[in-house]
mmCIF file of C-alpha atoms in Angstrom:
data_model
loop_
_atom_site.group_PDB
_atom_site.id
_atom_site.type_symbol
_atom_site.label_atom_id
_atom_site.label_comp_id
_atom_site.label_asym_id
_atom_site.label_seq_id
_atom_site.Cartn_x
_atom_site.Cartn_y
_atom_site.Cartn_z
ATOM 1 C CA MET L 215 45.002 125.486 228.116
ATOM 2 C CA ASP L 216 46.795 122.801 230.150
ATOM 3 C CA MET L 217 48.937 124.983 232.430
ATOM 4 C CA THR L 218 50.920 122.029 233.793
ATOM 5 C CA ASN L 219 52.198 121.103 230.327
ATOM 6 C CA VAL L 220 52.746 124.739 229.390
ATOM 7 C CA ILE L 221 54.904 125.367 232.463
ATOM 8 C CA VAL L 222 56.888 122.162 231.826
ATOM 9 C CA ASN L 223 57.537 123.323 228.255
ATOM 10 C CA TYR L 224 58.424 126.808 229.475
ATOM 11 C CA ARG L 225 60.939 125.357 231.911
ATOM 12 C CA ARG L 226 62.590 123.449 229.068
ATOM 13 C CA PHE L 227 62.638 126.638 227.003
ATOM 14 C CA LEU L 228 64.391 128.569 229.786
ATOM 15 C CA LYS L 229 66.936 125.791 230.231
ATOM 16 C CA ARG L 230 67.716 125.907 226.520
ATOM 17 C CA ARG L 231 68.255 129.647 226.900
ATOM 18 C CA ASN L 232 70.957 128.792 229.460
ATOM 19 C CA TYR L 233 69.322 130.467 232.443
ATOM 20 C CA SER L 234 71.069 129.591 235.708
ATOM 21 C CA PRO L 235 69.311 127.126 238.077
ATOM 22 C CA HIS L 236 68.826 129.974 240.565
ATOM 23 C CA THR L 237 67.132 132.218 237.977
ATOM 24 C CA LEU L 238 65.084 129.319 236.629
ATOM 25 C CA LYS L 239 63.750 128.543 240.098
ATOM 26 C CA ASN L 240 62.836 132.192 240.735
ATOM 27 C CA TYR L 241 61.032 132.586 237.394
ATOM 28 C CA LEU L 242 58.928 129.463 237.854
ATOM 29 C CA ASN L 243 58.079 130.190 241.494
ATOM 30 C CA ILE L 244 56.844 133.666 240.549
ATOM 31 C CA LEU L 245 54.854 132.281 237.630
ATOM 32 C CA ARG L 246 53.167 129.647 239.806
ATOM 33 C CA HIS L 247 52.342 132.268 242.429
ATOM 34 C CA PHE L 248 50.795 134.505 239.771
ATOM 35 C CA VAL L 249 48.722 131.703 238.212
ATOM 36 C CA LEU L 250 47.332 130.692 241.614
ATOM 37 C CA TRP L 251 46.579 134.289 242.591
ATOM 38 C CA VAL L 252 44.728 135.372 239.433
ATOM 39 C CA ASN L 253 42.577 132.235 239.631
ATOM 40 C CA VAL L 254 41.317 132.623 236.052
ATOM 41 C CA PRO L 255 42.495 131.043 232.799
ATOM 42 C CA ILE L 256 45.799 132.624 231.868
ATOM 43 C CA GLU L 257 44.459 133.760 228.480
ATOM 44 C CA GLU L 258 41.760 135.806 230.238
ATOM 45 C CA VAL L 259 44.206 137.925 232.237
ATOM 46 C CA ASP L 260 44.247 141.575 231.139
ATOM 47 C CA HIS L 261 46.189 144.672 232.203
ATOM 48 C CA ARG L 262 43.621 145.427 234.916
ATOM 49 C CA LYS L 263 44.250 142.032 236.494
ATOM 50 C CA VAL L 264 47.989 142.711 236.383
ATOM 51 C CA ALA L 265 47.373 146.054 238.130
ATOM 52 C CA GLU L 266 45.407 144.229 240.843
ATOM 53 C CA TYR L 267 48.276 141.762 241.219
ATOM 54 C CA THR L 268 50.699 144.667 241.572
ATOM 55 C CA ASP L 269 48.476 146.130 244.312
ATOM 56 C CA HIS L 270 48.525 142.739 246.018
ATOM 57 C CA LEU L 271 52.332 142.697 246.009
ATOM 58 C CA LEU L 272 52.439 146.284 247.286
ATOM 59 C CA SER L 273 50.147 145.298 250.162
ATOM 60 C CA LYS L 274 52.764 142.709 251.130
ATOM 61 C CA ARG L 275 55.301 145.566 251.320
ATOM 62 C CA LEU L 276 57.589 144.098 248.713
ATOM 63 C CA LYS L 277 60.288 146.358 247.332
ATOM 64 C CA PRO L 278 59.628 148.055 243.964
ATOM 65 C CA SER L 279 62.562 146.124 242.489
ATOM 66 C CA THR L 280 61.018 142.820 243.613
ATOM 67 C CA ILE L 281 57.604 143.744 242.203
ATOM 68 C CA ASN L 282 59.156 144.795 238.899
ATOM 69 C CA PHE L 283 60.976 141.467 238.773
ATOM 70 C CA HIS L 284 57.612 139.707 239.164
ATOM 71 C CA LEU L 285 56.229 141.749 236.268
ATOM 72 C CA VAL L 286 59.245 140.988 234.070
ATOM 73 C CA CYS L 287 58.815 137.256 234.710
ATOM 74 C CA ILE L 288 55.125 137.405 233.802
ATOM 75 C CA ARG L 289 55.766 139.492 230.679
ATOM 76 C CA LEU L 290 58.427 137.032 229.486
ATOM 77 C CA PHE L 291 56.015 134.152 230.004
ATOM 78 C CA TYR L 292 53.370 135.804 227.837
ATOM 79 C CA ASP L 293 56.008 136.531 225.195
ATOM 80 C CA TYR L 294 56.852 132.830 225.271
ATOM 81 C CA LEU L 295 53.189 131.866 224.822
ATOM 82 C CA TYR L 296 52.859 134.161 221.813
ATOM 83 C CA HIS L 297 56.120 133.365 220.017
ATOM 84 C CA GLU L 298 56.890 129.777 221.025
ATOM 85 C CA GLU L 299 53.520 128.177 221.777
ATOM 86 C CA GLU L 300 51.875 130.301 219.051
ATOM 87 C CA ILE L 301 48.984 131.197 221.330
ATOM 88 C CA LYS L 302 47.814 134.523 219.951
ATOM 89 C CA ILE L 303 46.961 136.461 223.089
ATOM 90 C CA SER L 304 48.039 139.978 223.962
ATOM 91 C CA ASN L 305 50.592 140.535 226.685
ATOM 92 C CA PRO L 306 48.777 142.005 229.721
ATOM 93 C CA VAL L 307 52.009 143.373 231.214
ATOM 94 C CA ARG L 308 52.565 146.756 229.636
ATOM 95 C CA LYS L 309 55.792 148.727 229.708
ATOM 96 C CA ARG L 310 54.195 151.310 231.953
ATOM 97 C CA SER L 311 53.164 148.564 234.409
ATOM 98 C CA ALA L 312 56.569 148.780 236.072
ATOM 99 C CA LEU L 313 56.909 150.796 239.259
ATOM 100 C CA ARG L 314 59.203 153.800 239.330
ATOM 101 C CA MET L 315 62.448 152.809 240.958
ATOM 102 C CA PRO L 316 64.335 154.854 243.529
ATOM 103 C CA LYS L 317 68.042 154.860 242.782
ATOM 104 C CA PRO L 318 69.895 154.820 246.087
ATOM 105 C CA LEU L 319 73.652 154.931 245.841
ATOM 106 C CA PRO L 320 75.443 151.670 246.649
ATOM 107 C CA ARG L 321 76.461 151.656 250.308
ATOM 108 C CA HIS L 322 79.990 150.635 251.219
ATOM 109 C CA LEU L 323 81.677 149.990 254.547
ATOM 110 C CA ARG L 324 84.174 152.403 256.021
ATOM 111 C CA ASP L 325 87.606 150.987 256.829
ATOM 112 C CA GLU L 326 86.860 150.966 260.552
ATOM 113 C CA GLU L 327 83.608 149.060 259.929
ATOM 114 C CA VAL L 328 85.502 146.408 257.965
ATOM 115 C CA THR L 329 87.879 146.056 260.916
ATOM 116 C CA VAL L 330 85.004 145.734 263.403
ATOM 117 C CA LEU L 331 83.330 143.077 261.252
ATOM 118 C CA PHE L 332 86.347 140.842 260.778
ATOM 119 C CA ASP L 333 87.399 141.204 264.410
ATOM 120 C CA VAL L 334 84.338 139.135 265.395
ATOM 121 C CA ILE L 335 84.519 136.547 262.583
ATOM 122 C CA ARG L 336 86.507 133.703 264.103
ATOM 123 C CA LYS L 337 85.233 130.665 262.186
ATOM 124 C CA PRO L 338 87.695 129.858 259.378
ATOM 125 C CA ARG L 339 84.874 129.069 256.920
ATOM 126 C CA ASP L 340 83.025 132.331 257.525
ATOM 127 C CA ARG L 341 86.217 134.351 257.474
ATOM 128 C CA ALA L 342 87.167 132.832 254.113
ATOM 129 C CA MET L 343 83.692 133.347 252.599
ATOM 130 C CA PHE L 344 83.472 136.985 253.543
ATOM 131 C CA LYS L 345 87.106 137.815 252.745
ATOM 132 C CA VAL L 346 86.548 136.486 249.227
ATOM 133 C CA MET L 347 83.457 138.690 248.877
ATOM 134 C CA LEU L 348 85.340 141.729 250.159
ATOM 135 C CA ARG L 349 88.554 141.267 248.181
ATOM 136 C CA SER L 350 87.344 139.554 244.998
ATOM 137 C CA GLY L 351 83.878 141.115 244.672
ATOM 138 C CA LEU L 352 81.972 137.847 244.367
ATOM 139 C CA ARG L 353 78.189 137.733 244.672
ATOM 140 C CA VAL L 354 76.771 135.522 247.408
ATOM 141 C CA GLU L 355 75.484 133.026 244.799
ATOM 142 C CA GLU L 356 78.962 132.862 243.271
ATOM 143 C CA VAL L 357 80.580 132.156 246.637
ATOM 144 C CA ALA L 358 78.108 129.326 247.273
ATOM 145 C CA ASN L 359 78.932 127.823 243.856
ATOM 146 C CA VAL L 360 82.743 127.988 244.006
ATOM 147 C CA SER L 361 84.258 124.515 243.620
ATOM 148 C CA LEU L 362 87.679 123.282 244.699
ATOM 149 C CA SER L 363 88.580 122.913 241.023
ATOM 150 C CA ASP L 364 87.839 126.626 240.529
ATOM 151 C CA LEU L 365 90.578 127.674 242.959
ATOM 152 C CA ASP L 366 94.004 128.481 241.542
ATOM 153 C CA LEU L 367 95.673 129.820 244.663
ATOM 154 C CA LYS L 368 99.179 129.385 243.265
ATOM 155 C CA ARG L 369 98.304 132.155 240.833
ATOM 156 C CA ASN L 370 95.989 133.934 243.292
ATOM 157 C CA ARG L 371 92.829 133.609 241.259
ATOM 158 C CA ILE L 372 89.373 132.031 241.232
ATOM 159 C CA PHE L 373 87.443 130.923 238.161
ATOM 160 C CA VAL L 374 83.805 132.013 238.533
ATOM 161 C CA ARG L 375 81.567 129.701 236.514
ATOM 162 C CA SER L 376 78.165 130.834 235.264
ATOM 163 C CA GLY L 377 77.998 134.067 237.212
ATOM 164 C CA LYS L 378 75.084 136.449 236.770
ATOM 165 C CA GLY L 379 73.887 136.259 233.186
ATOM 166 C CA ALA L 380 75.541 132.813 232.858
ATOM 167 C CA LYS L 381 78.918 134.483 232.243
ATOM 168 C CA ASP L 382 82.235 132.981 233.298
ATOM 169 C CA ARG L 383 85.045 135.215 234.521
ATOM 170 C CA VAL L 384 88.318 135.165 236.431
ATOM 171 C CA VAL L 385 88.755 137.135 239.649
ATOM 172 C CA TYR L 386 91.876 137.617 241.698
ATOM 173 C CA VAL L 387 92.550 136.943 245.368
ATOM 174 C CA SER L 388 94.444 139.270 247.713
ATOM 175 C CA LYS L 389 96.989 137.909 250.183
ATOM 176 C CA ASP L 390 94.662 138.140 253.188
ATOM 177 C CA ALA L 391 91.810 136.428 251.299
ATOM 178 C CA ARG L 392 94.206 133.716 250.093
ATOM 179 C CA ASP L 393 95.460 133.171 253.640
ATOM 180 C CA ALA L 394 91.854 132.911 254.881
ATOM 181 C CA LEU L 395 91.023 130.348 252.184
ATOM 182 C CA LEU L 396 94.087 128.244 252.971
ATOM 183 C CA ALA L 397 93.334 128.364 256.709
ATOM 184 C CA TYR L 398 89.798 127.128 256.032
ATOM 185 C CA LEU L 399 90.857 124.395 253.597
ATOM 186 C CA ARG L 400 93.250 123.006 256.219
ATOM 187 C CA VAL L 401 90.346 122.364 258.614
ATOM 188 C CA ARG L 402 87.596 121.661 256.065
ATOM 189 C CA GLY L 403 88.293 117.946 255.900
ATOM 190 C CA PRO L 404 87.205 115.496 253.193
ATOM 191 C CA CYS L 405 83.667 115.914 251.850
ATOM 192 C CA ARG L 406 81.632 114.241 249.130
ATOM 193 C CA THR L 407 81.000 117.579 247.475
ATOM 194 C CA ASP L 408 83.475 119.549 245.378
ATOM 195 C CA LYS L 409 82.000 122.838 246.610
ATOM 196 C CA VAL L 410 84.483 124.810 248.687
ATOM 197 C CA PHE L 411 82.123 125.989 251.420
ATOM 198 C CA VAL L 412 80.163 123.322 253.292
ATOM 199 C CA VAL L 413 77.789 123.067 256.245
ATOM 200 C CA GLU L 414 79.777 122.223 259.369
ATOM 201 C CA LYS L 415 77.135 120.992 261.836
ATOM 202 C CA GLY L 416 73.795 119.195 261.970
ATOM 203 C CA PRO L 417 72.096 116.756 259.597
ATOM 204 C CA TYR L 418 73.374 118.623 256.508
ATOM 205 C CA SER L 419 77.004 118.542 257.639
ATOM 206 C CA GLY L 420 79.371 118.158 254.704
ATOM 207 C CA LYS L 421 76.849 119.378 252.140
ATOM 208 C CA PRO L 422 77.311 122.638 250.195
ATOM 209 C CA VAL L 423 76.311 125.729 252.150
ATOM 210 C CA SER L 424 73.287 127.444 250.596
ATOM 211 C CA VAL L 425 72.938 131.082 249.568
ATOM 212 C CA ARG L 426 70.499 131.580 252.425
ATOM 213 C CA GLY L 427 72.935 129.886 254.795
ATOM 214 C CA ILE L 428 75.643 132.411 253.900
ATOM 215 C CA GLN L 429 73.212 135.312 254.273
ATOM 216 C CA LYS L 430 72.130 134.073 257.712
ATOM 217 C CA ARG L 431 75.763 134.022 258.861
ATOM 218 C CA MET L 432 76.154 137.647 257.765
ATOM 219 C CA GLU L 433 72.922 138.546 259.586
ATOM 220 C CA TYR L 434 74.387 136.933 262.707
ATOM 221 C CA TYR L 435 77.558 139.038 262.493
ATOM 222 C CA ALA L 436 75.490 142.156 261.794
ATOM 223 C CA ARG L 437 73.619 141.599 265.075
ATOM 224 C CA LEU L 438 76.875 140.869 266.875
ATOM 225 C CA THR L 439 78.553 144.098 265.734
ATOM 226 C CA GLY L 440 75.519 146.371 265.431
ATOM 227 C CA LEU L 441 76.492 147.151 261.838
ATOM 228 C CA THR L 442 73.915 147.601 259.080
ATOM 229 C CA ILE L 443 75.445 145.197 256.616
ATOM 230 C CA SER L 444 74.618 142.525 254.056
ATOM 231 C CA CYS L 445 76.738 140.277 251.864
ATOM 232 C CA HIS L 446 76.287 142.661 248.941
ATOM 233 C CA HIS L 447 77.777 145.531 250.955
ATOM 234 C CA LEU L 448 81.113 143.694 250.834
ATOM 235 C CA ARG L 449 80.976 143.716 247.032
ATOM 236 C CA HIS L 450 80.147 147.444 247.042
ATOM 237 C CA THR L 451 83.045 148.015 249.434
ATOM 238 C CA MET L 452 85.501 146.225 247.170
ATOM 239 C CA ALA L 453 84.466 148.384 244.201
ATOM 240 C CA THR L 454 84.693 151.636 246.161
ATOM 241 C CA GLN L 455 88.056 150.756 247.702
ATOM 242 C CA MET L 456 89.478 149.965 244.272
ATOM 243 C CA LEU L 457 88.220 153.278 242.894
ATOM 244 C CA ASN L 458 89.809 155.096 245.810
ATOM 245 C CA ALA L 459 93.047 153.275 245.003
ATOM 246 C CA ASP L 460 92.874 154.651 241.422
ATOM 247 C CA ALA L 461 91.832 151.417 239.683
ATOM 248 C CA GLU L 462 90.255 151.947 236.260
ATOM 249 C CA VAL L 463 86.463 151.692 236.114
ATOM 250 C CA VAL L 464 86.689 149.190 233.227
ATOM 251 C CA THR L 465 88.925 146.962 235.371
ATOM 252 C CA ILE L 466 86.395 147.000 238.199
ATOM 253 C CA GLN L 467 83.601 146.297 235.716
ATOM 254 C CA ASP L 468 85.432 143.188 234.531
ATOM 255 C CA LEU L 469 86.153 141.946 238.055
ATOM 256 C CA LEU L 470 82.560 142.466 239.219
ATOM 257 C CA GLY L 471 81.082 140.887 236.097
ATOM 258 C CA HIS L 472 78.882 143.876 235.231
ATOM 259 C CA ASN L 473 77.301 143.779 231.768
ATOM 260 C CA GLY L 474 77.480 147.532 231.273
ATOM 261 C CA ILE L 475 79.822 150.169 232.586
ATOM 262 C CA ASN L 476 76.900 152.326 233.782
ATOM 263 C CA THR L 477 76.333 149.928 236.674
ATOM 264 C CA THR L 478 79.976 150.174 237.706
ATOM 265 C CA GLU L 479 80.065 153.959 237.323
ATOM 266 C CA ARG L 480 77.416 154.291 240.043
ATOM 267 C CA TYR L 481 80.195 153.467 242.496
ATOM 268 C CA CYS L 482 82.012 156.633 241.399
ATOM 269 C CA SER L 483 79.238 158.678 243.028
ATOM 270 C CA VAL L 484 80.118 157.362 246.474
ATOM 271 C CA SER L 485 83.878 157.360 246.045
ATOM 272 C CA ASN L 486 84.354 160.682 247.824
ATOM 273 C CA LEU L 487 87.946 160.019 248.843
ATOM 274 C CA LYS L 488 89.025 159.776 245.211
ATOM 275 C CA VAL L 489 87.055 162.927 244.316
ATOM 276 C CA MET L 490 88.676 164.831 247.185
ATOM 277 C CA ARG L 491 92.171 163.609 246.293
ATOM 278 C CA ASP L 492 91.724 164.427 242.609
ATOM 279 C CA TYR L 493 90.383 167.875 243.504
ATOM 280 C CA PHE L 494 93.320 168.881 245.710
ATOM 281 C CA ARG L 495 95.864 167.386 243.304
ATOM 282 C CA ALA L 496 94.348 169.422 240.465
ATOM 283 C CA MET L 497 94.181 172.555 242.643
ATOM 284 C CA GLU L 498 97.894 172.281 243.420
ATOM 285 C CA VAL L 499 98.640 172.272 239.685
ATOM 286 C CA ILE L 500 96.233 175.171 239.017
ATOM 287 C CA MET L 501 97.622 177.308 241.840
ATOM 288 C CA HIS L 502 101.207 176.552 240.806
ATOM 289 C CA ARG L 503 100.449 177.670 237.247
ATOM 290 C CA SER L 504 98.658 180.748 238.540
ATOM 291 C CA ALA L 505 101.636 181.668 240.710
ATOM 292 C CA GLN L 506 103.986 181.322 237.739
ATOM 293 C CA ALA L 507 101.735 183.470 235.537
ATOM 294 C CA HIS L 508 101.381 186.185 238.198
ATOM 295 C CA PRO L 509 104.565 186.240 240.291
ATOM 296 C CA VAL L 510 104.465 188.211 243.527
ATOM 297 C CA ARG L 511 106.357 191.526 243.197
#
């Protein structure tokens, strides 16, 4: 089997399936890594070889979620070989190959932590990027991909193109996030790219900021403040704050771009303020009814 041609065809297949460039790159990188590691013809790989590959990834201390993503990519490739290339080989990645996943609750920032973070973010670009994550719930990849034509600040909204799962959606922008965006756009200057957020210094000045570039800025502010924080924590914080402000779960699901409501409902588990408020509000009603039913004599 000519693996070079097969991978080229597989790439075309994924593009036809409308996978995002980011996902496409990840799938193919994992596949190439696997092919090099097994070092045998791909049709000779069996479930034992997949188990050895899993052990190899574990030895590198990769997270279970990352390892399972590797296995999903490999399983999809073998499905492609069977159904599209009509190469009749069994899929060596079994359902039980996946590692058991811990399910930690999403971590959000407390209000005072949000204040500490934004107190040290002085650069207009960084302030705008992270305010949009916090107030609009955008993923880091979505922030990197926002174009000037996607901004509709007169109506306080952003059009998110090809978010996770290649789904478009509209998100809304709070006053402080809008102000941060406008402050940045005033100093951004003309650039050849339509992307909103650009590199400001060095040989790549004026080019779109990368996902890794945004993450590195957050890592810098985490060191500066001593907070344990990532870009995704801002998205979790937005969801939790909206729940605490009595927003409907289905509304938050739509804003975050979640496929299923189960993902969004996980935020309910950490929304203790709302639970506490609902409890005491209900208790007031219960005790009032009890007092009316059994008046003091």
